[in-house]
Coordinates of C-alpha atoms and ligand atoms in Angstrom, one line a residue:
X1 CA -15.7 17.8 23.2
X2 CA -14.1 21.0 22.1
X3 CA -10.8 21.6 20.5
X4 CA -9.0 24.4 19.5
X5 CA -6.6 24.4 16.4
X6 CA -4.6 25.8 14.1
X7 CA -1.4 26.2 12.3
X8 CA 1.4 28.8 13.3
X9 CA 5.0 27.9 11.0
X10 CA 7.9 29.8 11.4
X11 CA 11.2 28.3 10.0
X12 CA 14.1 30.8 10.9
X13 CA 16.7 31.4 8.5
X14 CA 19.2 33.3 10.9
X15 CA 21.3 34.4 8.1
X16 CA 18.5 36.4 6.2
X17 CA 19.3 40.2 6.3
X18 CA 15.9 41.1 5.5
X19 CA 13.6 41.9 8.1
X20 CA 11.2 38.8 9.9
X21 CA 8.2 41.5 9.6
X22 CA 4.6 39.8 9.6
X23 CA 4.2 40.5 6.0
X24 CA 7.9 38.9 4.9
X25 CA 6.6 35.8 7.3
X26 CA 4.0 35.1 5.0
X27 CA 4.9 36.5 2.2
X28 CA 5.2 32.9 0.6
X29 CA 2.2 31.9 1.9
X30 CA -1.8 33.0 2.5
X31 CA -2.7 33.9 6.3
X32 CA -6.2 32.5 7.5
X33 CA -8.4 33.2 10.6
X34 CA -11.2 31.5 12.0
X35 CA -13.8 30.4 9.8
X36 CA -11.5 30.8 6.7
X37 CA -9.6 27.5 8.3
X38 CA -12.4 26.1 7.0
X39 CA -11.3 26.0 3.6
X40 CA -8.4 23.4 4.4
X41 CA -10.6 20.6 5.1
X42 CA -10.5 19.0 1.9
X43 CA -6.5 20.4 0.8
X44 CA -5.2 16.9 1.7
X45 CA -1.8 18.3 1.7
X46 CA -2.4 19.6 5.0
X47 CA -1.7 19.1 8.5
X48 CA -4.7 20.5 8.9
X49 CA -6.9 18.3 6.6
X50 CA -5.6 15.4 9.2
X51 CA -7.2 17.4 12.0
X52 CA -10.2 17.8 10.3
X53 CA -10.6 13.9 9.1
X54 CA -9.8 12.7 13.0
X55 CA -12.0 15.6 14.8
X56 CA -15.0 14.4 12.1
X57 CA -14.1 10.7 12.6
X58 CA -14.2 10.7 16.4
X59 CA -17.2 13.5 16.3
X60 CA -15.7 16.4 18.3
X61 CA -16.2 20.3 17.6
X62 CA -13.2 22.3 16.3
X63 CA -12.8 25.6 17.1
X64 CA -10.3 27.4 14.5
X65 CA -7.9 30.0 15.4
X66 CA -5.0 30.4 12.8
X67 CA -3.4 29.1 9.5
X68 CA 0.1 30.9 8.7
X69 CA 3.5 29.1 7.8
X70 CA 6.5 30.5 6.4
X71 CA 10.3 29.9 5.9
X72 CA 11.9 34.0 6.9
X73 CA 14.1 35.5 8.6
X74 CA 14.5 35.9 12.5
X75 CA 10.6 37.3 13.4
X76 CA 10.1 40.5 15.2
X77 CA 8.6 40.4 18.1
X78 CA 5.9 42.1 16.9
X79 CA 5.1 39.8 13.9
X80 CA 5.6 37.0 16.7
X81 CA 3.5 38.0 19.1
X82 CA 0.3 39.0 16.6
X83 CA 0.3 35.4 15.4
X84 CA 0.2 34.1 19.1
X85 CA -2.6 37.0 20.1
X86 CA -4.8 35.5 17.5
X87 CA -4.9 32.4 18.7
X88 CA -4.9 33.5 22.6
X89 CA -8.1 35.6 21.5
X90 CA -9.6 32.7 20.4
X91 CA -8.8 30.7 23.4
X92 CA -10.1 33.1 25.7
X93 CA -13.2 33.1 23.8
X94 CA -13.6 29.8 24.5
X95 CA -13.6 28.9 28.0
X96 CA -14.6 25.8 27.9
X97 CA -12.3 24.0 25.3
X98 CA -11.1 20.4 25.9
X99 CA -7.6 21.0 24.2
X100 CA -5.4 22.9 22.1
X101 CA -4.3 20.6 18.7
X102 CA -1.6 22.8 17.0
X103 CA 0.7 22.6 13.9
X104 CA 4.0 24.3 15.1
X105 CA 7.2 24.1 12.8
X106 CA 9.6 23.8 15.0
X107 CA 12.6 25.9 13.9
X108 CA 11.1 29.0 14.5
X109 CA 13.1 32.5 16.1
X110 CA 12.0 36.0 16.7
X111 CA 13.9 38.5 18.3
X112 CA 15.4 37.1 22.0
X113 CA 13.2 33.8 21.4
X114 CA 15.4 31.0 20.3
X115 CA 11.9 28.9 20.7
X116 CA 9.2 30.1 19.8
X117 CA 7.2 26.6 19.9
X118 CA 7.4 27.0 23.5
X119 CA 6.8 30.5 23.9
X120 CA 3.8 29.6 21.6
X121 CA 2.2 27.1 24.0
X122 CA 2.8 29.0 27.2
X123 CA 1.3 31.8 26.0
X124 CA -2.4 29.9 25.2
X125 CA -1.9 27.9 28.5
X126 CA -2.0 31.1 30.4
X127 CA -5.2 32.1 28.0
X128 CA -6.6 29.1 28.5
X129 CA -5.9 29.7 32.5
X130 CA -5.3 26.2 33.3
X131 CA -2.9 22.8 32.3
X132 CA -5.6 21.9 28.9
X133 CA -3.8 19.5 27.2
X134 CA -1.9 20.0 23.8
X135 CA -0.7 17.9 20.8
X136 CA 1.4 19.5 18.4
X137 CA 2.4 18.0 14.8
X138 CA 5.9 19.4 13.7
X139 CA 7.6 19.4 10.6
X140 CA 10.3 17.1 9.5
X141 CA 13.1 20.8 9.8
X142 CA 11.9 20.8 13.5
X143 CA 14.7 21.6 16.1
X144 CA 13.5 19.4 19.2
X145 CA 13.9 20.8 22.3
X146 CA 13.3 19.5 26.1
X147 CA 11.0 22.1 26.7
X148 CA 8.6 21.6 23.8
X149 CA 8.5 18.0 24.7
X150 CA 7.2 19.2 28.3
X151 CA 4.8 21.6 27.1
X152 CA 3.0 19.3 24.5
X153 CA 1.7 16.7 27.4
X154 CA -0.5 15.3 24.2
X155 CA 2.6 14.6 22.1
X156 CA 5.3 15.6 19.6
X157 CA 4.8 14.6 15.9
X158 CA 6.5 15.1 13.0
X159 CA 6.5 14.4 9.1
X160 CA 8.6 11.9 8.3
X161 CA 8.6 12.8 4.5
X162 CA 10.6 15.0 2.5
X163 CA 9.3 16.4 0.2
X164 CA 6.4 16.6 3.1
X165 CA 3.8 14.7 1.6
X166 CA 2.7 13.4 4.9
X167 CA 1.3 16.0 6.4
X168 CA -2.2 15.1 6.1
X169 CA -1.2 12.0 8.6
X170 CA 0.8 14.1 10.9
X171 CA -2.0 16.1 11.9
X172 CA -4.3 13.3 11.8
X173 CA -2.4 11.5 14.5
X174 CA -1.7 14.7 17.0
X175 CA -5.5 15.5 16.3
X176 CA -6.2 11.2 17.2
X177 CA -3.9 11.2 20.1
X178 CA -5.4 14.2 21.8
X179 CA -9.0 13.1 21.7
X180 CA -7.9 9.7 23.3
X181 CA -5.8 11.7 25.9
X182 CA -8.8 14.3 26.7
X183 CA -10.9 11.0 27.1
X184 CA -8.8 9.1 29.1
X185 CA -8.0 6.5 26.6
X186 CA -4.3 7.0 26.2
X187 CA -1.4 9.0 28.5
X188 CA 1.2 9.8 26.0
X189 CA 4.6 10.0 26.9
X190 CA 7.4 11.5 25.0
X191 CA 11.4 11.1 25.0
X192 CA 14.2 12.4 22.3
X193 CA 17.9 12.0 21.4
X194 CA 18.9 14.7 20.3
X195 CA 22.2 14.6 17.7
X196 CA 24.9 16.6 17.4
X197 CA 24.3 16.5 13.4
X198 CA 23.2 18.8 10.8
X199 CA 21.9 17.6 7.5
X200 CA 21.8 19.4 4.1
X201 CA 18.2 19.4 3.0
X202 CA 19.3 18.8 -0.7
X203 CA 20.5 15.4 -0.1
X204 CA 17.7 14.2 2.6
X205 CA 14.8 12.9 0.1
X206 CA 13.2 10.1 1.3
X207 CA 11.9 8.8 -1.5
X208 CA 14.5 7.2 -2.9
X209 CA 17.6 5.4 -1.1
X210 CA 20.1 6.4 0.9
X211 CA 17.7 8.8 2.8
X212 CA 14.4 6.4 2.3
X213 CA 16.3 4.0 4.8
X214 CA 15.5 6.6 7.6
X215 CA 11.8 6.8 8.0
X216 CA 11.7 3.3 6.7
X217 CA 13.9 2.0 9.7
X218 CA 11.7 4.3 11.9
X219 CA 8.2 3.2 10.9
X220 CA 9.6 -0.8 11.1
X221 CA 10.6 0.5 14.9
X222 CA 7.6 2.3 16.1
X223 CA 5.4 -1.0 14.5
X224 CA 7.3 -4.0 16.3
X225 CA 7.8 -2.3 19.9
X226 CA 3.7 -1.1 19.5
X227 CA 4.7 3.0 19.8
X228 CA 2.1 5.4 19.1
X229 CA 4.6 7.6 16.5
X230 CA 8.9 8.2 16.2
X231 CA 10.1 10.8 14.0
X232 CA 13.5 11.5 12.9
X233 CA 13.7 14.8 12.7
X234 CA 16.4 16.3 10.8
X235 CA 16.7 20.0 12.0
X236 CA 16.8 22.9 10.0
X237 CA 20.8 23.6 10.1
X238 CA 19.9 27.5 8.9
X239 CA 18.5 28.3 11.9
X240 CA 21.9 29.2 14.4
X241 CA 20.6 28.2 17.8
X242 CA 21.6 25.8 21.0
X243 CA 19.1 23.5 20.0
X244 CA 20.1 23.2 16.3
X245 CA 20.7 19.8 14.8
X246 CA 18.7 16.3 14.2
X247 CA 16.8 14.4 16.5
X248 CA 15.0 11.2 17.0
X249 CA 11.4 11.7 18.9
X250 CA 9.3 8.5 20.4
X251 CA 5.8 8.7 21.1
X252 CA 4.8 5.8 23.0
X253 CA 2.0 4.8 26.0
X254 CA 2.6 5.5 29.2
X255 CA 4.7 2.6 31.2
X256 CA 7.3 2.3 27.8
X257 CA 11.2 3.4 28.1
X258 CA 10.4 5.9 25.5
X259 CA 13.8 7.5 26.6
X260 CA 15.8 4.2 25.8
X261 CA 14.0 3.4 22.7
X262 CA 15.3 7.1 21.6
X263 CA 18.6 6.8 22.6
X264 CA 18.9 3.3 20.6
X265 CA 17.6 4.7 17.5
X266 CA 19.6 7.7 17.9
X267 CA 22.5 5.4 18.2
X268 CA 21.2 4.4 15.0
X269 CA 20.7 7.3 13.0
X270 CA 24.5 8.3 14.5
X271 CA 25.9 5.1 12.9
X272 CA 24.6 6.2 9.6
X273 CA 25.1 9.8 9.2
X274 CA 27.5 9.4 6.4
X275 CA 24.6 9.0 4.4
X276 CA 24.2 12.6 4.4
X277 CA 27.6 13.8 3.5
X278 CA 27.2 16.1 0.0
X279 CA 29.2 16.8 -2.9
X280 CA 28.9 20.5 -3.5
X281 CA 29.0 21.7 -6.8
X282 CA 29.5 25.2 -8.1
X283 CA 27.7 26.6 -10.5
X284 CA 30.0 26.2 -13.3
X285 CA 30.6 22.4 -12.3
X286 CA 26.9 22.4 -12.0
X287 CA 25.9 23.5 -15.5
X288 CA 29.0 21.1 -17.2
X289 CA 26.9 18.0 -15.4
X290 CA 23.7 19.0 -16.7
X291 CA 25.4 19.1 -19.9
X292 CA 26.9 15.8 -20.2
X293 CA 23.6 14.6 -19.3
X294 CA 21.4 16.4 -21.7
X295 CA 23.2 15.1 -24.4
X296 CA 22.7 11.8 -22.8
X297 CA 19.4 11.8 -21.8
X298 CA 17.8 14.6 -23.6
X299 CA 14.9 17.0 -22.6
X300 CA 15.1 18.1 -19.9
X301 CA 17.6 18.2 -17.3
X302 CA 16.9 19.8 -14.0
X303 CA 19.3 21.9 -11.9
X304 CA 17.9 23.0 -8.6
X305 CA 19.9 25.7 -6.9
X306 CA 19.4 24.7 -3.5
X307 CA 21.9 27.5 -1.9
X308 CA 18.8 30.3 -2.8
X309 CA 16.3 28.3 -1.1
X310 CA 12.6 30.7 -0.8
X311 CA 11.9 27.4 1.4
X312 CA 14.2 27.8 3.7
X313 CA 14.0 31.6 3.9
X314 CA 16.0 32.2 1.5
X315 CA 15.2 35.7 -1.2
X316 CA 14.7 33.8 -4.3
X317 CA 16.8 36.3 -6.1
X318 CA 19.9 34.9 -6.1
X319 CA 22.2 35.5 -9.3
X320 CA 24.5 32.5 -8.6
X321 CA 22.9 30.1 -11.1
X322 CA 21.2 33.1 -13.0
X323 CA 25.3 34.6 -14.4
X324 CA 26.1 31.5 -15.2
X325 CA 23.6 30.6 -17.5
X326 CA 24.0 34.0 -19.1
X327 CA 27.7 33.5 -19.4
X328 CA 26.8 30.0 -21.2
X329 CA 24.2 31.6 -23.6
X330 CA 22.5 28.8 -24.8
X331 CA 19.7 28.2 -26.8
X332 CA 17.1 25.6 -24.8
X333 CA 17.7 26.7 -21.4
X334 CA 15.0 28.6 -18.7
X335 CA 15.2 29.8 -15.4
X336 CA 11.8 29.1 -13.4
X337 CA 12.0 31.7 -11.6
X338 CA 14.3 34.9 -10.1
X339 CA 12.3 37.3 -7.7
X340 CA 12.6 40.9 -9.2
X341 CA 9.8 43.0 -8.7
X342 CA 11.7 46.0 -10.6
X343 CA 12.5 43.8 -13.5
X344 CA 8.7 42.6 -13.7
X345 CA 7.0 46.1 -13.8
X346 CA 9.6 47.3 -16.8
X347 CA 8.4 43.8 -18.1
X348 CA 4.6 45.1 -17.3
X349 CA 5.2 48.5 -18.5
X350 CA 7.0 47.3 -22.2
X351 CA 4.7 44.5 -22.7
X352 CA 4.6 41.4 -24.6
X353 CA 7.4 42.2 -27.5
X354 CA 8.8 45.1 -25.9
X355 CA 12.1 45.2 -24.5
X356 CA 13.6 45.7 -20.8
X357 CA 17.0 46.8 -19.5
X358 CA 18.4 47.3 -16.0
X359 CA 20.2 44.7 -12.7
X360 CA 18.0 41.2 -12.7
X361 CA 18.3 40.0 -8.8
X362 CA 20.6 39.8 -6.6
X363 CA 18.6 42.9 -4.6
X364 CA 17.5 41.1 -1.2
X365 CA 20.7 40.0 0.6
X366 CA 24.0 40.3 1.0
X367 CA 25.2 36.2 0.2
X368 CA 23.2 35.5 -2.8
X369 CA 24.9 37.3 -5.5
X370 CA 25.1 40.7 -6.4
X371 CA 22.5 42.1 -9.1
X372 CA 23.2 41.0 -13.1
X373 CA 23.0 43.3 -15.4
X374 CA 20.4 42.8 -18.2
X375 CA 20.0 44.7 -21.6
X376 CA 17.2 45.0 -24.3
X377 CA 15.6 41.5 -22.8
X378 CA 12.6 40.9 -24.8
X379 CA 9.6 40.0 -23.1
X380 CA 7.8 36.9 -24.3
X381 CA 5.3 36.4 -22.4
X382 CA 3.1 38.0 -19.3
X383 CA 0.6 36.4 -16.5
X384 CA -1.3 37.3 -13.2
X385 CA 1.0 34.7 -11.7
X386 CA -2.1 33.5 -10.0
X387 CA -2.6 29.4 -10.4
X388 CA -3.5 25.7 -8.7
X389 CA -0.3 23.7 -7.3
X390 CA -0.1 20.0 -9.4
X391 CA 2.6 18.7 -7.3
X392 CA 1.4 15.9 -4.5
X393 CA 2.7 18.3 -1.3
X394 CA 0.8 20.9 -2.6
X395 CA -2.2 19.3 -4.9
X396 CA -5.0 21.7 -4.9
X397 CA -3.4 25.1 -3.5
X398 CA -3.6 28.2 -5.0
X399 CA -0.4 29.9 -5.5
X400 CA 0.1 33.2 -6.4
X401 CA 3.3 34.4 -7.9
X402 CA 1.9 38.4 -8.3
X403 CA 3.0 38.4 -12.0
X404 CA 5.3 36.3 -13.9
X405 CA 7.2 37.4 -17.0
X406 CA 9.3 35.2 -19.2
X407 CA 12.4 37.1 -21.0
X408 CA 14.8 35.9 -23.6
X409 CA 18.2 37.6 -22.2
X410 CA 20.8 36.6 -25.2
X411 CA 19.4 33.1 -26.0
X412 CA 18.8 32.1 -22.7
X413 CA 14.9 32.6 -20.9
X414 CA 14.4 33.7 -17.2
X415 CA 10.9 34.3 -15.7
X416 CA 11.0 36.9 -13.2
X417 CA 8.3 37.1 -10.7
X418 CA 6.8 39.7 -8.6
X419 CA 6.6 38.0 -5.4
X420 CA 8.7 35.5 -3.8
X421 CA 5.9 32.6 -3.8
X422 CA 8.0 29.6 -2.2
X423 CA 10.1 27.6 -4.0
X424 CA 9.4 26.1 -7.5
X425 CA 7.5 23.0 -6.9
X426 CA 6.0 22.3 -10.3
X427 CA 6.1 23.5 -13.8
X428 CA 3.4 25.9 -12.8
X429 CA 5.5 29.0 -13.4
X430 CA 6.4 27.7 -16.5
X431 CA 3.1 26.7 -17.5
X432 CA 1.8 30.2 -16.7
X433 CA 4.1 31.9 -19.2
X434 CA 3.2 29.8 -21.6
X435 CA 6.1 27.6 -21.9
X436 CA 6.2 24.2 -22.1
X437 CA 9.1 22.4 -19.9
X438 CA 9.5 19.9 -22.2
X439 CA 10.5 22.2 -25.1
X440 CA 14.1 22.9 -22.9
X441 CA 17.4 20.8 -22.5
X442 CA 18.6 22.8 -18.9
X443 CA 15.9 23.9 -16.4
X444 CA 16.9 25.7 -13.5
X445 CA 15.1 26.4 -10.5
X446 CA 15.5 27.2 -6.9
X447 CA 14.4 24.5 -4.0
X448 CA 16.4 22.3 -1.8
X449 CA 14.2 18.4 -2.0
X450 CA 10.0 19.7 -2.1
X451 CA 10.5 19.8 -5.8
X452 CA 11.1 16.1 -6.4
X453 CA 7.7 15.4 -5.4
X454 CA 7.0 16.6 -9.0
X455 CA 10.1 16.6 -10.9
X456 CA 11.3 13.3 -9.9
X457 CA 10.0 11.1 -12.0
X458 CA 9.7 13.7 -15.3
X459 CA 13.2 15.3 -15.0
X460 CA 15.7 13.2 -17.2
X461 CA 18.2 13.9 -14.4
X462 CA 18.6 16.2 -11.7
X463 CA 22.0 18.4 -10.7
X464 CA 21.9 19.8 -7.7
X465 CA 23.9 23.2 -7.6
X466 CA 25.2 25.1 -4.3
X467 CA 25.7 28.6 -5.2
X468 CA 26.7 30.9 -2.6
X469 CA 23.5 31.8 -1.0
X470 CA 21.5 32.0 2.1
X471 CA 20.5 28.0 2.4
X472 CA 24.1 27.2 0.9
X473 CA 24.7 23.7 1.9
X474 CA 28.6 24.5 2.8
X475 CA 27.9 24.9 6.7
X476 CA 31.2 26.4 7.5
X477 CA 30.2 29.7 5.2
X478 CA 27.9 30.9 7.9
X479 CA 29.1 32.6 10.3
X480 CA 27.0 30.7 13.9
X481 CA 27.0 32.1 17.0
X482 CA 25.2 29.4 19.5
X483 CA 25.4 26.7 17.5
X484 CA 26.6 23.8 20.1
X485 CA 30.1 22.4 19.2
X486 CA 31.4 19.7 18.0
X487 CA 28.3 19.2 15.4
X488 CA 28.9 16.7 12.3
X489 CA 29.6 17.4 9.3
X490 CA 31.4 20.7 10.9
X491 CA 33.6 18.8 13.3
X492 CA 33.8 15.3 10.9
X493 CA 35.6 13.5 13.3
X494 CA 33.7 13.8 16.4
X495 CA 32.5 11.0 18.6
X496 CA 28.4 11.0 19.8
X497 CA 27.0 8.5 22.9
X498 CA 23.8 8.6 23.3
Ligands
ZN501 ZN1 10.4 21.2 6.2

């Protein structure tokens, strides 16, 4: 048995300005093609690791096409449809494959494609030239839609982690559930409810309660009524489509109401939905928390600015968080990290000692801040930006920042980095300026949840801060134009039936 398999992740922030070119798709992340796929075997923070471990268990070939994932804005077409011809390429080279096992986002756009999941896997069915089957593993920010559900005869799955430190498993089971399609073993069939809900991804981490109760609830289900997987998927709320909003997915053997078993636990998930309600705090409000709780607590308190989310295509240069620290001035504080490649090569050019001047951030959109100005910032310290991921989601992964550069502006530090390289999920940026997290009371950093993966357990508290900005979790800022109505928490006093 043959399979073909890959990875192709677009997560569409529809209120980027910059452009979704193939370069800004991946910018916060490596592309790989064919044999380089191979590399990913042992990364167990990967969907596909899973792939790997099930193909190697059951003792079928894999043929690899593509690995590229990335949170940007709306695709071109062009970017789009280069991703896809890779993998069509490879499909077409190999006639005789058994099935397609693919790790597809789910939130993805490009220009007059509002799904490009299913554009995706209609485009390597006609390469393929016939119905092969397909399996797709989808991550937890997935907008479900009927027609992906048709396409994928072999199955929708999705993380139920966030941060997504299941992945590994998620590919393992599409991977496991197409094999035992191809041979006959299993006929998968696959229902959803989807909800007219959006959740903020700052308050959605399931690894502590309220959120925990979610995949916990689901897992309990899909045991005692013997189903092959259920997901709730939360949605990806920046991506302004019909289809936008959570959903409940069941996975279950042929001859099973997967349809009912959906609508119940949507019922559920509808019943509890004020877990998900958020307290928004500026940045001002923000920085007083963190301070009452350094002086309780000690080092270090964490403040994640989750409206200038690089994860959720967000720039990464936002100057929300980054003025307000400034205007505080205080002695013991960093910023880990602002994008400014401007800032970085004065930093490169002055070097370690020297001193730079000009706007920090704020260079990249129009809802994240406008630039701050900076004077005589000494530079402390200088890396390649290139290092190895620590945190669990990650564990492994090279990550390269193209150049880090820590400044003292007044008494306050900010590293500045020359590429946007995802969100901060360690201390790695820290680490590679030579500055020891521990040494700080306030540490600010932009992610929305993937960072607690790490930070949870070291931080002495964590503050979440919602900026204006492009993933700012104030829905009624952004200005949708197909997003279905009534949604919650936009309409809060809707009704749902499933
Ligand atoms: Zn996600």
């Amino acid at each position: 048995m043959k399979i073909v398999f890959g990875c192709l992740n677009h997560e569409a922030n529809s209120f980027a300005s910059d452009p979704g070119t193939w370069e800004r798709w991946f910018r916060t992340n490596f592309v790989a093609v064919g044999d380089e796929l191979l590399a990913y075997r042992d990364k167990k923070g990967a969907h596909l690791a899973g792939m790997f471990s099930a193909a190697e268990e059951e003792g079928v070939e894999l043929i690899p096409a593509i690995f590229g994932a990335g949170a940007a804005p709306v695709l071109t077409r062009e970017a789009l449809d280069r991703g896809v011809g890779i993998i069509c390429d490879v499909i077409r080279r190999h006639p005789d494959a058994d099935g397609l096992c693919f790790c597809l986002h789910g939130a993805g756009i490009a220009e007059g494609i509002d799904d490009i999941e299913t554009y995706t896997m209609r485009k390597m069915r006609e390469a393929a030239g016939r119905k092969i089957p397909i399996a797709i593993s989808c991550d937890l920010h997935a907008n479900i839609k009927a027609e992906m559900l048709e396409e994928a005869d072999a199955g929708v799955f999705g993380m139920k982690q966030y941060p997504h430190i299941d992945k590994f498993e998620t590919g393992h089971l599409a991977m496991q559930t197409l094999i035992r399609k191809i041979r006959g073993e299993e006929d998968p069939v696959t229902a959803f409810c989807p909800l007219p809900l959006l959740i903020p991804c700052s308050v959605a981490n399931t690894l502590r309660p309220p959120m925990k109760i979610f995949p916990d609830h689901m897992a309990e289900y899909c045991r005692t009524h013997g189903l092959i997987d259920v997901t709730f998927f939360n949605g990806f709320p920046y991506a302004d489509t019909e289809y936008t909003g959570a959903s409940v997915v069941v996975v279950g053997h042929r001859g099973q109401d997967v349809q009912a078993m959906a609508n119940e636990l949507g019922r559920w998930v509808w019943a509890h939905r004020h877990l998900t309600d958020i307290e928004l705090l500026d940045a001002e409000a923000a920085w007083d928390k963190a301070e009452e709780a350094a002086r309780l607590y000690g080092n270090y308190v964490l403040i994640h600015e989750a409206s200038d989310n690089p994860g959720g295509g967000s720039p990464g240069d936002g100057t929300g968080m980054l003025r307000e620290m400034l205007r505080r001035n205080e002695p013991g504080t960093i910023f880990g990290y602002i994008f400014d490649r401007e800032i970085l090569e004065k930093a490169k050019a002055a070097g370690v000692g020297g001193h730079v001047s000009g706007l920090l951030g704020g260079k990249t959109g129009t809802l994240c801040g406008a630039p701050v100005p900076i004077e005589n910032a000494e530079v402390l310290a200088l890396s390649d930006g290139v290092g190895i991921y620590l945190t669990p989601n990650k564990v492994g992964q090279k990550v390269d920042y193209q150049g880090l550069a820590r400044l003292r502006i007044g008494n306050a530090e900010v590293i500045v980095s020359g590429t946007c390289a995802n969100q901060t999920y360690d201390d790695r940026p820290f680490a590679l300026t030579g500055a020891d997290i521990q040494d700080y009371r306030i540490v600010v950093i932009k992610s929305a949840t993937h960072f607690r993966a790490w930070f949870q357990d070291r931080a002495k508290a964590i503050i979440t801060a919602n900026t204006p900005g492009t993933t700012t979790e104030d829905f009624s800022l952004f200005p949708y134009q197909k997003l279905r109505r009534p949604i919650y928490p936009l309409d809060p006093g809707m009704e749902f039936e499933a």
